[in-house]
Tab-separated table of C-alpha atoms and ligand atoms in Angstrom:
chain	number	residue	atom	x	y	z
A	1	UNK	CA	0.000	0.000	0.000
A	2	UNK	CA	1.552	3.173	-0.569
A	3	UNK	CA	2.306	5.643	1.890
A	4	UNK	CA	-0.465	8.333	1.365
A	5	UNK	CA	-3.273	5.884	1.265
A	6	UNK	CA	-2.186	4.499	4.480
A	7	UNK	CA	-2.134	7.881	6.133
A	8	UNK	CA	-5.154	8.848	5.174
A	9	UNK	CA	-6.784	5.682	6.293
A	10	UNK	CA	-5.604	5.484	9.404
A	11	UNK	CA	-6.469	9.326	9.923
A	12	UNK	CA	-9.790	8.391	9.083
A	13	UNK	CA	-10.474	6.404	12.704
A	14	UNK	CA	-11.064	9.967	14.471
A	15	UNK	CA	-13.529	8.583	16.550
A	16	UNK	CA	-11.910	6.027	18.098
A	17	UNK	CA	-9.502	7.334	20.594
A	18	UNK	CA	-5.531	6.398	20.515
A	19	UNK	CA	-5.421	3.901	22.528
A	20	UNK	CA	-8.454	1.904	21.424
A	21	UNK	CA	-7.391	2.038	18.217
A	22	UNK	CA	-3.815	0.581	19.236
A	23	UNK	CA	-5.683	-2.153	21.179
A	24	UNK	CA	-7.286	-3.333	17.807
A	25	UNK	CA	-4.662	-3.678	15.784
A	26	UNK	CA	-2.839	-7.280	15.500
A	27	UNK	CA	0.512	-7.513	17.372
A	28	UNK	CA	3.154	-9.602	18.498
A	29	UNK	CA	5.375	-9.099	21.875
A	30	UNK	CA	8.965	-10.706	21.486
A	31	UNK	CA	10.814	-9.311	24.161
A	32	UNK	CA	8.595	-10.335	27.530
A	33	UNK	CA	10.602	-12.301	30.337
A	34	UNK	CA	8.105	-14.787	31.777
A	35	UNK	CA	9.572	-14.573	35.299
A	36	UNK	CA	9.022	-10.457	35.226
A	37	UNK	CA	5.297	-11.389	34.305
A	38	UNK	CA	5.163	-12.763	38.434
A	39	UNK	CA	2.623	-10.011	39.778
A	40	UNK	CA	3.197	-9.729	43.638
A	41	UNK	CA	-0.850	-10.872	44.067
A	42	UNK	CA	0.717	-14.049	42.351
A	43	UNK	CA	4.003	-14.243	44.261
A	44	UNK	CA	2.004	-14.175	47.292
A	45	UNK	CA	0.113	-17.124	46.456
A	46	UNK	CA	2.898	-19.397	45.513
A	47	UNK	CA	4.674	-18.385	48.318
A	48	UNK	CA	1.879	-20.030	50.611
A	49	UNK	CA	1.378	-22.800	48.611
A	50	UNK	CA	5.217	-24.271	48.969
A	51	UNK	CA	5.881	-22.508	52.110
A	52	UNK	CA	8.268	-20.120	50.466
A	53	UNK	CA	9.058	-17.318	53.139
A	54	UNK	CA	8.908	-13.726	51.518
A	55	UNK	CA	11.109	-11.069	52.845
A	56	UNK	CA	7.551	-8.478	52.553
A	57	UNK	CA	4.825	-8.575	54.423
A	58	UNK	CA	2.770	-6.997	52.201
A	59	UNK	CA	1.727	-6.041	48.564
A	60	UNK	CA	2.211	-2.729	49.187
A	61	UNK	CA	6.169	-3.379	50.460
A	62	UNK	CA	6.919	-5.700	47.351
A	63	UNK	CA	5.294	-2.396	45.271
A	64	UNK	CA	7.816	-0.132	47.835
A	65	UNK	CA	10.439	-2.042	47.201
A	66	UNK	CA	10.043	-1.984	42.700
A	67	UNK	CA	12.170	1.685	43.221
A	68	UNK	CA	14.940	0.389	40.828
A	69	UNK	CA	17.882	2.999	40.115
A	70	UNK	CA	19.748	0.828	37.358
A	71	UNK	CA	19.253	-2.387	35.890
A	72	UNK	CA	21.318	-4.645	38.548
A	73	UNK	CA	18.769	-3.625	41.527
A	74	UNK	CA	16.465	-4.316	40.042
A	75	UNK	CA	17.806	-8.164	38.993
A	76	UNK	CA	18.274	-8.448	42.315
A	77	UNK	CA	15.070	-8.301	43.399
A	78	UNK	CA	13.884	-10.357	40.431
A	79	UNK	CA	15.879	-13.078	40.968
A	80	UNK	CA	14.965	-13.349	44.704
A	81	UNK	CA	10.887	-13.046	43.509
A	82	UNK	CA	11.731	-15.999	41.340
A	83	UNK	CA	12.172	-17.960	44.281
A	84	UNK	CA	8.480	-19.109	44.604
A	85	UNK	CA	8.366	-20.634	41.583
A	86	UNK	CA	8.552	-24.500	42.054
A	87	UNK	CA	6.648	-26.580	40.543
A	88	UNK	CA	5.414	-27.236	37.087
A	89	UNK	CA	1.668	-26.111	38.257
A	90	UNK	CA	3.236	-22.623	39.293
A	91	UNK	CA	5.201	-22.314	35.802
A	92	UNK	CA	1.332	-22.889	34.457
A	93	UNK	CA	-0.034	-20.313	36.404
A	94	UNK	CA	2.467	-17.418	35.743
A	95	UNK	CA	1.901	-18.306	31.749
A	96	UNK	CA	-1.099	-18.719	31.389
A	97	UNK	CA	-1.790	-14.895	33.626
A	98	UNK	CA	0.918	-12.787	31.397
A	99	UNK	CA	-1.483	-15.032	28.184
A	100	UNK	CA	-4.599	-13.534	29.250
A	101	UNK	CA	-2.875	-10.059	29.550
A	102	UNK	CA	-2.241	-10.517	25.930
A	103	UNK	CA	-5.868	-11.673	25.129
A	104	UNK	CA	-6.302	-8.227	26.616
A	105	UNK	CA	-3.608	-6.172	24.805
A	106	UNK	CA	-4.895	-7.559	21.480
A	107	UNK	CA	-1.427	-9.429	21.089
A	108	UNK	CA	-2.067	-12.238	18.453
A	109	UNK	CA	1.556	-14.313	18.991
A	110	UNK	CA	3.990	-14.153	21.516
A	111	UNK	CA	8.098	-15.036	22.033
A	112	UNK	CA	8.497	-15.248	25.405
A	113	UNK	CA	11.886	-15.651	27.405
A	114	UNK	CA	12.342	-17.822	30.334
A	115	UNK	CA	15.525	-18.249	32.373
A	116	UNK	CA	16.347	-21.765	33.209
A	117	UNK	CA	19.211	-21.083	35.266
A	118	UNK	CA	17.713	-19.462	37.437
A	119	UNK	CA	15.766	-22.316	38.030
A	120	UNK	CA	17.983	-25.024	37.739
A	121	UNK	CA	20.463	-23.027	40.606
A	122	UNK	CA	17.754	-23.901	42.897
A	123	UNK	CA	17.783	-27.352	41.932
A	124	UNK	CA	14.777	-27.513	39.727
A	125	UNK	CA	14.315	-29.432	36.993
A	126	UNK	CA	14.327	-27.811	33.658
A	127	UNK	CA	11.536	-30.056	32.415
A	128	UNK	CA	9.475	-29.409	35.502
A	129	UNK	CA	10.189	-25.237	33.848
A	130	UNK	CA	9.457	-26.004	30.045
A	131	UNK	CA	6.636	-28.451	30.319
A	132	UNK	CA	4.574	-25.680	32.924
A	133	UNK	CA	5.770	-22.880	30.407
A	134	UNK	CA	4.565	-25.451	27.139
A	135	UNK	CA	1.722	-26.425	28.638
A	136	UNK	CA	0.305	-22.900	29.541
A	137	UNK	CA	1.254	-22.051	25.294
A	138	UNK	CA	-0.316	-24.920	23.962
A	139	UNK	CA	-3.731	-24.025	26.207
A	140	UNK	CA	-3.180	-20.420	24.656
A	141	UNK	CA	-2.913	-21.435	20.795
A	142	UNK	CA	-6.316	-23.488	21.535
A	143	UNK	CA	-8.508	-21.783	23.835
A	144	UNK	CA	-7.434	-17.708	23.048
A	145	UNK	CA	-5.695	-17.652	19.109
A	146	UNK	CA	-2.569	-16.714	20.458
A	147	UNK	CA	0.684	-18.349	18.740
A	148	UNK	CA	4.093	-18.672	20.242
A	149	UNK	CA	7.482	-19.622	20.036
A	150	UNK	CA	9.677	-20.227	23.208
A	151	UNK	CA	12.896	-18.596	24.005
A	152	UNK	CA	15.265	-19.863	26.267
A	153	UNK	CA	17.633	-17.370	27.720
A	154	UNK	CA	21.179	-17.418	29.159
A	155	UNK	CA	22.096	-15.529	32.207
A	156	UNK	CA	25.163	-13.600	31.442
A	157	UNK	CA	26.944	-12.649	34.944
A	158	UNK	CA	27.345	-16.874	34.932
A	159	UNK	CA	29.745	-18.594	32.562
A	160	UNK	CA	29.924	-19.401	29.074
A	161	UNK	CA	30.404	-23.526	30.643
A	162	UNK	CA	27.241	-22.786	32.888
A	163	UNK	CA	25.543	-21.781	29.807
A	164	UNK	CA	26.680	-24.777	27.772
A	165	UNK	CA	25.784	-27.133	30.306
A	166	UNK	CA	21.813	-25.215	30.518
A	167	UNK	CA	21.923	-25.762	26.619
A	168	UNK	CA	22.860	-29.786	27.377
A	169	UNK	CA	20.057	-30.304	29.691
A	170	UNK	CA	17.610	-28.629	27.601
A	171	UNK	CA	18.606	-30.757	24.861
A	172	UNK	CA	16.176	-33.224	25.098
A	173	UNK	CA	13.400	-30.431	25.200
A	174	UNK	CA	14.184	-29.104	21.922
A	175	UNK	CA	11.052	-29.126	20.103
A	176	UNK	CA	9.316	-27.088	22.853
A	177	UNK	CA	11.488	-23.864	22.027
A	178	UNK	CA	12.789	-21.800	18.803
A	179	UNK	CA	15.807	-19.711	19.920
A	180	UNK	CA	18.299	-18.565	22.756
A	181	UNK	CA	18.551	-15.553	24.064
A	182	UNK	CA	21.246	-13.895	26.512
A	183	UNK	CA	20.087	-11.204	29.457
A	184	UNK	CA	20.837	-10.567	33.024
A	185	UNK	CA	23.907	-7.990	33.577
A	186	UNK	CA	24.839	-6.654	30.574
A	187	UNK	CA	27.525	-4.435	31.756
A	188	UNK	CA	31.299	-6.244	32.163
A	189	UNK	CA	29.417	-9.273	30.584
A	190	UNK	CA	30.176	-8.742	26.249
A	191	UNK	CA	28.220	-10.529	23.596
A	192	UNK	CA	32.161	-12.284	23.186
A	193	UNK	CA	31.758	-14.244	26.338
A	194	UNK	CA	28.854	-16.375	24.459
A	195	UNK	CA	30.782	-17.065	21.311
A	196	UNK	CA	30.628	-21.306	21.724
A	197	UNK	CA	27.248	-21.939	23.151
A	198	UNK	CA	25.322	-19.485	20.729
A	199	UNK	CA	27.375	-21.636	17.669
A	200	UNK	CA	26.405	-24.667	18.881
A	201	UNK	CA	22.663	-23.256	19.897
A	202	UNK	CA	22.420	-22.304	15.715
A	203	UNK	CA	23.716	-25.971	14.938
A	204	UNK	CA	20.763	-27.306	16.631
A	205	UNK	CA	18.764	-25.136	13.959
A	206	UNK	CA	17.531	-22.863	17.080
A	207	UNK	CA	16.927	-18.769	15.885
A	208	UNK	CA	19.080	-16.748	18.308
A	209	UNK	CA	18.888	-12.798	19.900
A	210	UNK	CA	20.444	-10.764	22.812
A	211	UNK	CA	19.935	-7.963	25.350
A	212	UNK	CA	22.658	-5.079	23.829
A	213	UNK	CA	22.627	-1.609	23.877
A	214	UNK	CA	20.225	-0.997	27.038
A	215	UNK	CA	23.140	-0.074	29.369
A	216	UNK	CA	25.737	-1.632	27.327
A	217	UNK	CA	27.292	0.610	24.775
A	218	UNK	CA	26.735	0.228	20.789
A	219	UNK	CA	29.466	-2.103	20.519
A	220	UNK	CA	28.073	-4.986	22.350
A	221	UNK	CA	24.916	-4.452	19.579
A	222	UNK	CA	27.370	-5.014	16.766
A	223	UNK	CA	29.357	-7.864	18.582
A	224	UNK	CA	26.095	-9.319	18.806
A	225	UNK	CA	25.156	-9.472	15.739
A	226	UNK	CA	28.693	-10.214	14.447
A	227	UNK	CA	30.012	-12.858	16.724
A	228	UNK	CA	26.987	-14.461	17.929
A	229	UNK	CA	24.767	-13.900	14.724
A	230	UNK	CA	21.705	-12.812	16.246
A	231	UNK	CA	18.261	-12.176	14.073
A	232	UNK	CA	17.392	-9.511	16.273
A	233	UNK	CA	18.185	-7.624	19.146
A	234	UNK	CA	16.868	-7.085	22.885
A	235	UNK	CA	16.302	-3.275	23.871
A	236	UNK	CA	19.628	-2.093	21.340
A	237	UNK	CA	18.078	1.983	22.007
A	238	UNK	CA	21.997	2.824	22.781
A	239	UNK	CA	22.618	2.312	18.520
A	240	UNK	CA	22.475	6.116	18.044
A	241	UNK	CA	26.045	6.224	19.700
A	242	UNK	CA	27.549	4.610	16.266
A	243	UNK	CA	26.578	6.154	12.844
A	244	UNK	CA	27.610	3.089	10.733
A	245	UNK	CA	25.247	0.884	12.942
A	246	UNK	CA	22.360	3.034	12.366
A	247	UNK	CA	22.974	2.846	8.721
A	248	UNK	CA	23.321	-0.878	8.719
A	249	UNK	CA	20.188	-1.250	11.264
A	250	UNK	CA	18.140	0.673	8.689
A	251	UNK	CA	19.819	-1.483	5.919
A	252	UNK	CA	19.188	-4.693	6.836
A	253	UNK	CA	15.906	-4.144	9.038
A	254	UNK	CA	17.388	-5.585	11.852
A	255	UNK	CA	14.480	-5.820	14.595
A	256	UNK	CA	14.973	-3.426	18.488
A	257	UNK	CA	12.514	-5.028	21.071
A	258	UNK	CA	12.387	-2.014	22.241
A	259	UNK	CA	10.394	-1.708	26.152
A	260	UNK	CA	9.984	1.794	26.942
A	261	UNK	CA	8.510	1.796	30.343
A	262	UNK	CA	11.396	-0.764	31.366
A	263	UNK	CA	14.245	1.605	29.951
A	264	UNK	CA	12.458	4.502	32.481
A	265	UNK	CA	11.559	2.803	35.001
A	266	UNK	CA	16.046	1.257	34.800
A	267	UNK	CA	17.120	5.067	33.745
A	268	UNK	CA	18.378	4.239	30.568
A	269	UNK	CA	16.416	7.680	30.073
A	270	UNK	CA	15.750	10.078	32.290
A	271	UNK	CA	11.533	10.272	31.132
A	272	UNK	CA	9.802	8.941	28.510
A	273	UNK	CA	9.271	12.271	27.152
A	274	UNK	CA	13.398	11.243	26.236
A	275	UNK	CA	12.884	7.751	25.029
A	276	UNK	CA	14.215	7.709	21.388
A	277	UNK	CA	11.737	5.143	20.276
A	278	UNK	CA	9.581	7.125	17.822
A	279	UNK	CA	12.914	8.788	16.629
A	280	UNK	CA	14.384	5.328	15.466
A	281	UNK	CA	11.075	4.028	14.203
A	282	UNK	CA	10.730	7.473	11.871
A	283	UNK	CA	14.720	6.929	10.884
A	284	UNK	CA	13.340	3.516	9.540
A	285	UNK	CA	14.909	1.265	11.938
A	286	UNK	CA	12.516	-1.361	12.692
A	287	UNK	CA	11.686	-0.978	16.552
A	288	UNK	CA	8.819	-2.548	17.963
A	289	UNK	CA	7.228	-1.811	21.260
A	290	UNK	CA	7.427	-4.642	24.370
A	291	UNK	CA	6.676	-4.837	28.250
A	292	UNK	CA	10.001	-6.794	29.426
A	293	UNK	CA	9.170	-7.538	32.987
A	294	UNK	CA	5.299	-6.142	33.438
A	295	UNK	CA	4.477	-7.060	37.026
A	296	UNK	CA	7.711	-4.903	37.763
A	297	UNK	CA	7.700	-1.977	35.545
A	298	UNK	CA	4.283	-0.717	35.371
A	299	UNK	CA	2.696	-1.972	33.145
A	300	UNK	CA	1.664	-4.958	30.395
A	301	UNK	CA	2.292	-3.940	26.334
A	302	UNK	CA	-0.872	-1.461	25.979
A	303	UNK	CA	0.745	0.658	29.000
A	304	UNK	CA	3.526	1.295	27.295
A	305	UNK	CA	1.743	2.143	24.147
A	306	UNK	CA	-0.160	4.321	26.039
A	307	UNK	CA	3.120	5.785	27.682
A	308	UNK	CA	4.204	7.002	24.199
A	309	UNK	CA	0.782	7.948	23.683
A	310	UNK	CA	0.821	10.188	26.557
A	311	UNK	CA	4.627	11.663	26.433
A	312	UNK	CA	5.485	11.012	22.642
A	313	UNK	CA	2.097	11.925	20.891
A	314	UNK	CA	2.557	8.957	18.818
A	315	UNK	CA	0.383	9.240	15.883
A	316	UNK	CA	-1.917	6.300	14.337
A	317	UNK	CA	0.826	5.802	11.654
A	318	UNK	CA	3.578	5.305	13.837
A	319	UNK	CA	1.123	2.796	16.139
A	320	UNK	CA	0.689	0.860	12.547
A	321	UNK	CA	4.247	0.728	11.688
A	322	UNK	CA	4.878	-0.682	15.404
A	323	UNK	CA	2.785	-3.149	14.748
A	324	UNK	CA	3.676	-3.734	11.844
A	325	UNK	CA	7.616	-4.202	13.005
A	326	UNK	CA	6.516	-6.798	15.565
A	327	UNK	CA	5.060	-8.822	13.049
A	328	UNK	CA	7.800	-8.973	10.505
A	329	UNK	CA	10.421	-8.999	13.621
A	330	UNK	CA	8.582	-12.430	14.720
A	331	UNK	CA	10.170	-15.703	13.911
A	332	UNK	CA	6.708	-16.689	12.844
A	333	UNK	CA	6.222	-18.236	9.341
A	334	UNK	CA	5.861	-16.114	5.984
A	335	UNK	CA	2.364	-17.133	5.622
A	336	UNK	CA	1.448	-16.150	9.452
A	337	UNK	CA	2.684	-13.000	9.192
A	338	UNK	CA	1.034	-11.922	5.486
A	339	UNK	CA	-2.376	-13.026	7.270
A	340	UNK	CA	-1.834	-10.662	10.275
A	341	UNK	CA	-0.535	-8.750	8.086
A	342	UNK	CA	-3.727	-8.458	5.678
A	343	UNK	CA	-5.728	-8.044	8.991
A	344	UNK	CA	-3.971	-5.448	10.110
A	345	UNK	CA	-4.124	-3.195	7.081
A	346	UNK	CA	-7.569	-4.170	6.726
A	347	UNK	CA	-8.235	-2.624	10.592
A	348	UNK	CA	-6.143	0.578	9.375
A	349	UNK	CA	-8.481	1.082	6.440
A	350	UNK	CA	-11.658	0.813	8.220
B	1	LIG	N1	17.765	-6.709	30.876
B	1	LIG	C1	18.587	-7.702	31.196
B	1	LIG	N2	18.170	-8.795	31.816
B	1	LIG	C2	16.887	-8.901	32.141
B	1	LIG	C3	15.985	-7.907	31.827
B	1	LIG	C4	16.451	-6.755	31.148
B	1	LIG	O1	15.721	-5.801	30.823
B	1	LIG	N3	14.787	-8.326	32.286
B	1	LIG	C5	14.956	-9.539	32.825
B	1	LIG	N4	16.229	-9.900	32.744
B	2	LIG	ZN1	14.655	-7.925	28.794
């Protein structure tokens, strides 16, 4: 369609305010860690049902204690939250809640992370993790229309043999995911670390991305894609610090999960009047809009729309070619994404 027509179409849906409008329109979310889904109401609950002691007292202390200055403090919380989660009924539950979220949010397919060491540390099973995590999918694709594809993510403040070994024992899982991933500190922990577990992760025929360029500098987006070959990258909003990656972003429509209320909320910027989201998007790099850890930032994927709403004045256009970008960014098939596709240019026009 060409560029006019599309403007003047989706100009045409005065009626219906912003955020409605965004709601309606097909999307994916590809950058969503499961374990950041946990809502405190949640965490509470598991907590009493395997006699996990919490160091709050209250919902309103666990919401006290979300006052994150940088990325590590809040991990540290996060990991410690993760602590209720023990059986395969509790990986269920926290699935199948962020899934409804996304019945919610109008999301049509999802690529959800998960973080099996964090798990396994404790001495759970990792098939105890992926068969809770595959079940809760499965129930999604039949009873709410929502695809997915699994991605299993590497912590990176361990080792590269600690991630090897997390690759061998999810070996005999390998059907129920589609990729790797790397996250946890990104600072002090280079894409270079991974070089040997993300080579033999793409033997296996498994897609592969990366948290770079959140705190990390542009380098460790380019080292990402170089040495570990990723198909996209996790957050990547510090690219604007290298020219010749902007230019080869643009070129090869390389895919930013970008998670604006997460970046604020971490103070990668300052306010979301600052994020550089809508910036990139109207440079032509292919950002697309994602909650990362919802239960701790503020919000599930239509609150962050509605953040850029609110502090960006993101037009209708720019909410189209988001969606848009988190279609084509998906590791779904060429088929899928034409028919969401066709769907969502069809809602545009109406
Ligand atoms: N960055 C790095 N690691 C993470 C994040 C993130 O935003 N969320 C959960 N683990
Ligand atoms: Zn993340």
């Amino acid at each position: 369609m060409n560029r006019l027509n599309l403007i003047e179409q989706v100009n045409a849906h005065d009626q219906l305010a912003t955020s409605d409008f965004v709601r309606l329109l097909p999307k994916t979310e590809l950058h969503l860690h499961l374990e950041g889904s946990l809502e405190p109401e949640l965490m509470f609950k598991l907590a009493a049902r395997n006699n996990v002691v919490l160091p709050y007292a209250t919902i309103e202390e666990v919401k006290a204690a979300y006052d994150f200055h940088n990325l590590q403090s809040f991990l540290d919380i996060y990991y410690q939250c993760a602590d209720v989660l023990r059986t395969e009924q509790d990986f269920f539950d926290l699935t199948w809640a962020y899934l409804l979220e996304c019945q919610r949010d109008g999301i049509v397919h999802v690529e959800p992370f998960f973080d099996p060491q964090t798990h396994t540390e404790r001495g759970i099973d990792i098939g105890i993790v992926i068969k809770g995590i595959t079940r809760a999918l499965a129930q999604a694709e039949q009873e709410l229309g929502i695809s997915s594809g699994l991605i299993l993510c590497f912590l990176r403040h361990l080792s590269e043999e600690q991630a090897i070994e997390c690759l061998q024992q999810a070996k005999p899982y390998l059907e129920h995911f589609i990729g790797v991933g790397l996250d946890s500190s990104e600072l002090g922990h280079p894409p270079g670390k991974f070089t040997r577990v993300f080579a033999q992760a793409r033997e296996l025929g498994l897609r592969a991305v990366a948290h770079a360029g959140e705190e990390g500098p542009a380098d460790y987006i380019v080292d990402a894609l170089d040495i570990l070959k990723v198909d996209r990258i996790d957050h990547g909003v510090r690219c604007v610090e290298d020219e010749d990656l902007m230019t080869r972003l643009v070129a090869d429509q390389i895919t930013l999960t970008v998670c604006p209320l997460s970046n604020t909320r971490l103070k990668v910027f300052s306010h979301m009047s600052e994020h550089n989201i809508l910036q990139l998007l109207d440079q032509d790099v292919a950002v697309m809009v994602n909650a990362d850890d919802p239960a701790f930032f503020g919000g599930y994927l239509m609150q962050n729309f509605d953040a850029l709403i609110e502090h960006l004045d993101m037009t209708r256009l720019q909410a189209v070619k988001l969606a848009l970008n988190s279609i084509t960014g998906s590791f779904m098939s060429a088929e899928q994404q034409q028919s969401h596709i066709e769907k969502l240019l069809h809602i545009a026009k109406a």
